[in-house]
Coordinates of C-alpha atoms in Angstrom, one line a residue:
X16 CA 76.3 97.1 74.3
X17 CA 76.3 99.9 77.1
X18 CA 75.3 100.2 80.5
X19 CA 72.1 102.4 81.3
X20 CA 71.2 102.0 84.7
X21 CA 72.4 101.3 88.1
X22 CA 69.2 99.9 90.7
X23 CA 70.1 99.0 94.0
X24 CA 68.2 96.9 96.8
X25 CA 68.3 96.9 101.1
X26 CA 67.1 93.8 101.9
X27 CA 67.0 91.8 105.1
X28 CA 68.8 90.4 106.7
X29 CA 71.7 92.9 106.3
X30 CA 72.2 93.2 102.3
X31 CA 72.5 95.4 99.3
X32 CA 72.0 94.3 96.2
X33 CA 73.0 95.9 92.5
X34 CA 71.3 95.4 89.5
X35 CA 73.3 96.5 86.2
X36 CA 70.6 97.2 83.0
X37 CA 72.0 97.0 79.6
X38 CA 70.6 98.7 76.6
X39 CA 70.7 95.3 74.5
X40 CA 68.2 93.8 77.6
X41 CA 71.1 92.1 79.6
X42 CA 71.4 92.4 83.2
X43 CA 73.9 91.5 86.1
X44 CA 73.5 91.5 89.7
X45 CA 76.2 91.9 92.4
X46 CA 76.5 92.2 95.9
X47 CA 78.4 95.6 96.7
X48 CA 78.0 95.8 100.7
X49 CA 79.9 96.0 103.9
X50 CA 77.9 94.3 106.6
X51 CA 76.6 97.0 108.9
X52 CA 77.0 99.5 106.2
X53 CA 75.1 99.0 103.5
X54 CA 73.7 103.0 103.5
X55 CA 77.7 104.1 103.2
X56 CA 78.1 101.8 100.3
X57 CA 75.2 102.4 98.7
X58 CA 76.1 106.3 98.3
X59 CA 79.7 105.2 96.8
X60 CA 77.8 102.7 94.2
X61 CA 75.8 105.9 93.0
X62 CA 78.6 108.0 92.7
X63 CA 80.9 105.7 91.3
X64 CA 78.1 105.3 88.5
X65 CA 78.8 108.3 86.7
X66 CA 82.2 106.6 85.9
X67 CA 80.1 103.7 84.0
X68 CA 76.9 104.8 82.4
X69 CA 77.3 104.5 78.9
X70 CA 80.5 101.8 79.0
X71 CA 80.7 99.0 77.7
X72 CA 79.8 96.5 80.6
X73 CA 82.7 93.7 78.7
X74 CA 85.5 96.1 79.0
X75 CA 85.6 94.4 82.9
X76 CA 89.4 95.3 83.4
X77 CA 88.9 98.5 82.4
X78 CA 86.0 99.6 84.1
X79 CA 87.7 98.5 87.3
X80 CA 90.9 100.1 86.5
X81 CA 89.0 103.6 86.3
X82 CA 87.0 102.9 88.9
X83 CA 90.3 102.7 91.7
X84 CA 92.6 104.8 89.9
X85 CA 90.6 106.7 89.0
X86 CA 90.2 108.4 92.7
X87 CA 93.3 110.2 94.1
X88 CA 92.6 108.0 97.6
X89 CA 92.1 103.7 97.2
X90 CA 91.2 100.8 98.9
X91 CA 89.6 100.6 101.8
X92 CA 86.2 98.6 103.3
X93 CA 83.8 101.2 101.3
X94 CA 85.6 102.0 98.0
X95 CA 86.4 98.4 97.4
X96 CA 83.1 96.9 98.4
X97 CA 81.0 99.3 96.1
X98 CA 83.7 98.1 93.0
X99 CA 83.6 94.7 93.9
X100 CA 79.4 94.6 93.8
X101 CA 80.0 96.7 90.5
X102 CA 82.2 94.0 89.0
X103 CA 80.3 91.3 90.5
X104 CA 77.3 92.3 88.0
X105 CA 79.5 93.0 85.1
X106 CA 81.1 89.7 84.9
X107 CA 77.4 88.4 85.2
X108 CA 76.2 90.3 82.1
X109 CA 79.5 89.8 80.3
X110 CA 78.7 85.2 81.1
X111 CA 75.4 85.9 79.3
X112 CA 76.3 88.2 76.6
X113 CA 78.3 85.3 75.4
X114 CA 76.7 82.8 76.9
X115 CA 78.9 81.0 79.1
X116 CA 80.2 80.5 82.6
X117 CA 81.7 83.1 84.5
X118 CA 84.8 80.3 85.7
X119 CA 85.1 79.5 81.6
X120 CA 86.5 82.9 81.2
X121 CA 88.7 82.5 84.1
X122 CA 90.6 79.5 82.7
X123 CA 87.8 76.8 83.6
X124 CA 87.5 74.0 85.7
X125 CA 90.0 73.1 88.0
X126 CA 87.7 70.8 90.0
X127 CA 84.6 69.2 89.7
X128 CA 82.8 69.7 92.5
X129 CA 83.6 72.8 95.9
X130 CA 83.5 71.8 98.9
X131 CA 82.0 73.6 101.9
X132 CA 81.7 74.4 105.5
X133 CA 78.9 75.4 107.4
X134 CA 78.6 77.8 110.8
X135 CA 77.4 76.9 114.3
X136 CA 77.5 78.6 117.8
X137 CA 76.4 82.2 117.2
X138 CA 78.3 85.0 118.4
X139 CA 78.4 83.6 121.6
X140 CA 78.7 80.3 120.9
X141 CA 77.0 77.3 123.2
X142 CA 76.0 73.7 122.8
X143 CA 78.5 73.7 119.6
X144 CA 79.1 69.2 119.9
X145 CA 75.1 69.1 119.2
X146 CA 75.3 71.5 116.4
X147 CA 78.4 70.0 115.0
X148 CA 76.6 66.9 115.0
X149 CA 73.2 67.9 113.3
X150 CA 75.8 69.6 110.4
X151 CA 77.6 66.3 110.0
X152 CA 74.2 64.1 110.0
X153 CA 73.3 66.9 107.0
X154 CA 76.6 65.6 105.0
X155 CA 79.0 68.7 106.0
X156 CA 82.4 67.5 106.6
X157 CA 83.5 70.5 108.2
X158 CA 82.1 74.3 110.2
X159 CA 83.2 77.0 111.3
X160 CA 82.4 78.7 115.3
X161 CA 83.6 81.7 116.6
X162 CA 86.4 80.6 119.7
X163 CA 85.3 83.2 122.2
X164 CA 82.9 86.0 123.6
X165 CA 84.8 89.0 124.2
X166 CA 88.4 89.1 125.3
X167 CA 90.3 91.5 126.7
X168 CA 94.3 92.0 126.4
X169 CA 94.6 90.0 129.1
X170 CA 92.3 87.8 130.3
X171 CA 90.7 85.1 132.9
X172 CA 92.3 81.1 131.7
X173 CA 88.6 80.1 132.7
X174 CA 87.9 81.5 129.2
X175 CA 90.4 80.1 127.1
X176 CA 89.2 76.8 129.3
X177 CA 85.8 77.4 127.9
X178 CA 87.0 77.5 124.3
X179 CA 88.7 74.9 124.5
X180 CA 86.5 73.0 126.1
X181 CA 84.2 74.0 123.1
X182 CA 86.4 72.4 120.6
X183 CA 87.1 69.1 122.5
X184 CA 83.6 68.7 122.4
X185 CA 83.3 68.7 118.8
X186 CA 86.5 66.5 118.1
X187 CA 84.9 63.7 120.6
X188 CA 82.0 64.1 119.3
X189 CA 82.8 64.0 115.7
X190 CA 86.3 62.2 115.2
X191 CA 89.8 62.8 114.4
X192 CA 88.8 63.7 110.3
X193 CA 86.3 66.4 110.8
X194 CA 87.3 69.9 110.3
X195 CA 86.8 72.3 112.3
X196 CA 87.5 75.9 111.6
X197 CA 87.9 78.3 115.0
X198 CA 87.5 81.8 114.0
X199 CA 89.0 84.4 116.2
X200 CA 87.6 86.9 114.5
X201 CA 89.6 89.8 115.8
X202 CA 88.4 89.5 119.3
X203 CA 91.1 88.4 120.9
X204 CA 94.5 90.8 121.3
X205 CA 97.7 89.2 120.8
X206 CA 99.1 88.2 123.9
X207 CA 95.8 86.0 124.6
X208 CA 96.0 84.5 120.8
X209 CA 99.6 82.9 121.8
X210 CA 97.9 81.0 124.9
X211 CA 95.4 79.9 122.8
X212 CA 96.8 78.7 119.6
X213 CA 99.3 76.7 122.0
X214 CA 96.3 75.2 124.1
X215 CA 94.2 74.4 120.9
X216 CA 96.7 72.6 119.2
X217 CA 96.2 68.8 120.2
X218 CA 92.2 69.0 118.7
X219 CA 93.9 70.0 115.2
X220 CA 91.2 72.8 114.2
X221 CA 91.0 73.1 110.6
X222 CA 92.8 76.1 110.8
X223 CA 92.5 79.4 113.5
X224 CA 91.1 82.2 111.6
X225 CA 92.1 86.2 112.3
X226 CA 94.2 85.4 115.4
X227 CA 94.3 89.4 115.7
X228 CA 93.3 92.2 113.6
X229 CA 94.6 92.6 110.4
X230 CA 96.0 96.2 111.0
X231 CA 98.0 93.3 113.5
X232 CA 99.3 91.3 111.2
X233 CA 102.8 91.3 112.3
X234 CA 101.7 89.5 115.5
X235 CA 101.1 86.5 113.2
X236 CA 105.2 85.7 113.2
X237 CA 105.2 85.3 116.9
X238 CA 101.9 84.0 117.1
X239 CA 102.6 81.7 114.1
X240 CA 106.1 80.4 116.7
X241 CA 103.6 78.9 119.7
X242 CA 101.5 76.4 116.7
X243 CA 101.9 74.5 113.8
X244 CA 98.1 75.0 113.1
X245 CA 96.7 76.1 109.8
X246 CA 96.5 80.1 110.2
X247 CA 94.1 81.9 108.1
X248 CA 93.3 85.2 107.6
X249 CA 91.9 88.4 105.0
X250 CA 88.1 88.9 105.3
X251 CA 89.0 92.3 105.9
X252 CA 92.2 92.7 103.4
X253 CA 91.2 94.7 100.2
X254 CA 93.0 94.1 97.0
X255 CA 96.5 92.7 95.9
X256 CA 98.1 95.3 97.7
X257 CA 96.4 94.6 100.6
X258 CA 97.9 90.6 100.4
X259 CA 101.7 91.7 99.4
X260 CA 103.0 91.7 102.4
X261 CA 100.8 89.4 104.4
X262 CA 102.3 86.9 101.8
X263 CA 105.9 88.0 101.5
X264 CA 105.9 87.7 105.7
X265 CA 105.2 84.1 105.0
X266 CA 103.1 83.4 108.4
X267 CA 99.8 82.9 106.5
X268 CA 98.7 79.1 105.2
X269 CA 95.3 80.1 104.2
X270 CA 93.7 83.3 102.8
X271 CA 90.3 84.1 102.9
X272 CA 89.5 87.6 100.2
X273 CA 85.9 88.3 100.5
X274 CA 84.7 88.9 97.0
X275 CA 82.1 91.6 98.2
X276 CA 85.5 93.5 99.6
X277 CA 88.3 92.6 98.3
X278 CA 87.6 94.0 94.9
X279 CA 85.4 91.3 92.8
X280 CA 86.1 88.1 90.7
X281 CA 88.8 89.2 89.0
X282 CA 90.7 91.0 92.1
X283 CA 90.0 87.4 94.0
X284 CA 91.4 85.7 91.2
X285 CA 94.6 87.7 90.8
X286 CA 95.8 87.3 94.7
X287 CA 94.5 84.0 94.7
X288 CA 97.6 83.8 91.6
X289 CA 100.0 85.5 94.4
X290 CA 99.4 83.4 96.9
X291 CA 99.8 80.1 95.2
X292 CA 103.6 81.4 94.2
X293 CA 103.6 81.3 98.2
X294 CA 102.1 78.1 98.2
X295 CA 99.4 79.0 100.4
X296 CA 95.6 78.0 99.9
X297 CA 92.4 79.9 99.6
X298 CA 89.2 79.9 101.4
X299 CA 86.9 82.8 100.3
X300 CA 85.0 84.5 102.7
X301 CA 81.5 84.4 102.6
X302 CA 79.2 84.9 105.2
X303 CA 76.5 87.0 103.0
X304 CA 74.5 86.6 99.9
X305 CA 73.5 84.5 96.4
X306 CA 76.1 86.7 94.3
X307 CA 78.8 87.0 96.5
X308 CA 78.7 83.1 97.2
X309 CA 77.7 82.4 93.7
X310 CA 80.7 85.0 92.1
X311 CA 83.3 82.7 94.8
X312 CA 82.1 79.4 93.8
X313 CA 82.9 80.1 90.1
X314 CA 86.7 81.5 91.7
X315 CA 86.4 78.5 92.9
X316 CA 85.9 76.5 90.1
X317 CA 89.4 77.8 88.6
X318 CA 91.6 78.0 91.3
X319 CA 94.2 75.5 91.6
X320 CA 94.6 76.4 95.4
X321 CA 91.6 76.5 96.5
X322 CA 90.7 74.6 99.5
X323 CA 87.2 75.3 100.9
X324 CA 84.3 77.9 100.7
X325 CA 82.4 79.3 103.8
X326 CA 78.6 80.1 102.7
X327 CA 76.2 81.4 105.2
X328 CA 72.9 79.5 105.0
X329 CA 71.4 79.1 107.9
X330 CA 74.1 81.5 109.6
X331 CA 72.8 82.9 112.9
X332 CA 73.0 86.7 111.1
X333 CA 70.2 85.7 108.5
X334 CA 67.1 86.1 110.7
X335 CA 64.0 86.3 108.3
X336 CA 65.5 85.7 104.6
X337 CA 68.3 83.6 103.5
X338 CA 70.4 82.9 100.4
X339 CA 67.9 81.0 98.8
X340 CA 64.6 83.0 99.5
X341 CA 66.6 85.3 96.6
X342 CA 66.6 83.1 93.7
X343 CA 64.6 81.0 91.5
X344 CA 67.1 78.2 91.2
X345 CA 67.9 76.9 94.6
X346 CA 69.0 73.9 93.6
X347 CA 72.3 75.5 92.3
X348 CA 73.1 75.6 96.3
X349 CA 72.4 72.1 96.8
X350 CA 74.8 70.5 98.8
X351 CA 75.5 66.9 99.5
X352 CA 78.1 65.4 101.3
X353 CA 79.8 68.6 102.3
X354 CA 80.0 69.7 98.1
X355 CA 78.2 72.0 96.1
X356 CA 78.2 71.7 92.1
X357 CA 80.2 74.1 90.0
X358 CA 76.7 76.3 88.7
X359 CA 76.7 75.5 84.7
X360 CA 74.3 78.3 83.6
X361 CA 75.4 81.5 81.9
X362 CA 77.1 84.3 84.1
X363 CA 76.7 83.8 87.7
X364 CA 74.0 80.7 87.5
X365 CA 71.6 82.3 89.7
X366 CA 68.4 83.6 88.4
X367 CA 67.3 86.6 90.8
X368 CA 63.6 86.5 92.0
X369 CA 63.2 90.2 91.3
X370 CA 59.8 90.4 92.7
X371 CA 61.3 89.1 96.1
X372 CA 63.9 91.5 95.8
X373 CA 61.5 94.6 95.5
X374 CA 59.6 93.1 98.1
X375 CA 62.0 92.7 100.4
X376 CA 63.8 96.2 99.6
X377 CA 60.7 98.1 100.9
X378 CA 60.4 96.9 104.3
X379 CA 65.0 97.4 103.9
X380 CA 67.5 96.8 107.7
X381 CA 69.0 98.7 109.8
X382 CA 71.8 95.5 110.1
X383 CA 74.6 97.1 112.4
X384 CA 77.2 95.0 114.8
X385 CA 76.5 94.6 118.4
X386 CA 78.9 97.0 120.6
X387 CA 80.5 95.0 123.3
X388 CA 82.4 96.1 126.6
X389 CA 84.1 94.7 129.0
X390 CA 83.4 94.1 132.5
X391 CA 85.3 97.9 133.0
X392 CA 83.1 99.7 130.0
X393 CA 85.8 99.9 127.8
X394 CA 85.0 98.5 124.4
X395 CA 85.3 95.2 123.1
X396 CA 86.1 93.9 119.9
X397 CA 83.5 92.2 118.4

């Protein structure tokens, strides 16, 4: 079996999609995209192809060994996104090629059923306790919000207040056993984080995720002295190297590689291995599309240490399509009570409405991320 063609999609509401073609008729679809640059990403997919056409699309490790080493200069959001979509698909054909589950070839089950989390609040977030509630009625057990608007180095208390005014609501609302996950999301510099890590404490969030930047990370020991709440971190961490010495630092309880990112399946798999030596859990970051949730749940599957999966339906980015206006086979996304079933079809277990895609690939996105400034005109993080 070789590899004969590379096609790749822009479609709304901020994705790229790869299709791999086989000359034996099987095909593999990945995700290969970072969110607000999907053009940049696309151009590294077509000229990583050159590396592929003609290979044999089982010879996974391989593949992805030429495709980093094979360039004098690694890693990074672009390099390791286009390889990650790339692998993605390959592990897809390779499932059907023999017919089997993608998490069957990494080890099997280690669970029977995921469980997930969904978002609320926006960007901005308001009225959280209602949205909270309307997640729980629909079975979820826990969610995610962002903690703040923008934040500067140092700030007001009247918006730490408001955050944490934001989480009470929830925790009244919705009792002492629901989790809630408070995502920093690199807004907030490090001497704010401290204050609010302390202040958050007594509403037990499910855990605080990217207290600061990851290029940061050594705030996390100080940061880590003011709270004994979960701390969570790695959306934007790319590969095993990228974990060493987030993990060896020993601040971290839960890691959160973003399959689309971090280097694919296998990549996820391998620091999800380091990070159990560490006895620390993983929570794969997903806030995109069908393959990249569909490629974590079968990491999932296999993962002793796994604790939860983020998935992004509904998610305030996804105006006009969502995960399952993709795919033929919704029902592999089904959740109920907060879980969503291991898929048992061949490869990824999603069968890709093609048309759609097409469809949705001419009218493409222009998806970038908001710039925000503070009250001065200097640039927030957003």
């Amino acid at each position: 079996m070789k590899i004969t063609k590379l096609l790749l999609y822009k479609v709304p509401p901020r994705w790229l999609f790869l299709k791999i073609e086989t000359d034996e008729g099987i095909s593999g679809w990945g995700e290969p995209v970072v969110e607000g640059r999907a053009e940049t990403v696309k151009a590294a997919v077509n000229e990583l192809s050159d590396y592929i056409i003609g290979r044999n699309p089982n010879d996974i490790e391989d593949i992805w060994q030429t495709l980093y080493r094979g360039g004098f200069y690694r890693g990074g959001p672009i390099l390791m996104s286009a390889i990650s979509g790339i692998e993605q698909a390959l592990w897809d054909i390779k499932g059907k090629y023999y017919n089997i589950p993608v998490y069957e070839m990494l080890g099997g089950k280690a669970r029977q059923k995921i469980k997930v989390y969904s978002w609320i609040g926006g960007d901005r977030p308001a009225e959280v306790a209602a949205a909270a509630k309307e997640k729980q009625e629909q079975g979820f057990q826990a969610i995610k919000m962002n903690a703040s608007e923008e934040m500067n180095y140092i700030d007001s208390f009247s918006k730490v207040e408001a955050v944490i005014e934001r989480v009470a609501s929830i925790r009244e609302a919705l009792g002492k056993d629901f989790g809630i996950g408070v995502d920093f999301h690199g807004r907030i510099h490090k001497t704010m984080a401290k204050t609010l890590v302390k202040e958050l404490e007594p509403y037990r969030p499910m855990f605080i995720e990217e207290p600061v930047l990851p290029e940061n990370n050594e705030a996390l020991r100080e940061i880590a002295q003011h709270t004994t709440c979960p701390i969570a971190t790695g959306e934007r961490m790319y590969t095993r190297w990228g974990f060493k010495q987030l993990l060896q630092d020993g601040y971290v309880d839960i890691i959160q590689p973003d399959l689309s990112h971090t280097g694919g399946i296998l990549e996820g798999k391998k620091i999800a291995a380091m990070a159990e030596a560490y006895d620390v859990s993983v929570a794969p970051h997903c806030p995109l599309g069908p393959m990249t949730l569909a490629s974590s749940v079968h990491l999932d599957a296999s993962t002793p240490n796994f604790i939860i999966q983020e998935q992004s339906l509904g998610i305030h980015y996804n105006q006009g399509m969502d995960i399952l206006d993709y795919i033929h086979n919704p029902e592999v996304f089904a959740y109920e009570d907060g879980y969503v079933n291991i898929p048992d079809q061949p490869g990824l277990g999603i069968e890709i409405n093609e048309e759609k895609v097409k469809q949705a690939a001419e009218a493409g996105h222009d998806w970038k991320n908001p710039i925000w400034r503070h009250e001065d005109g200097s640039i927030a993080e957003w």
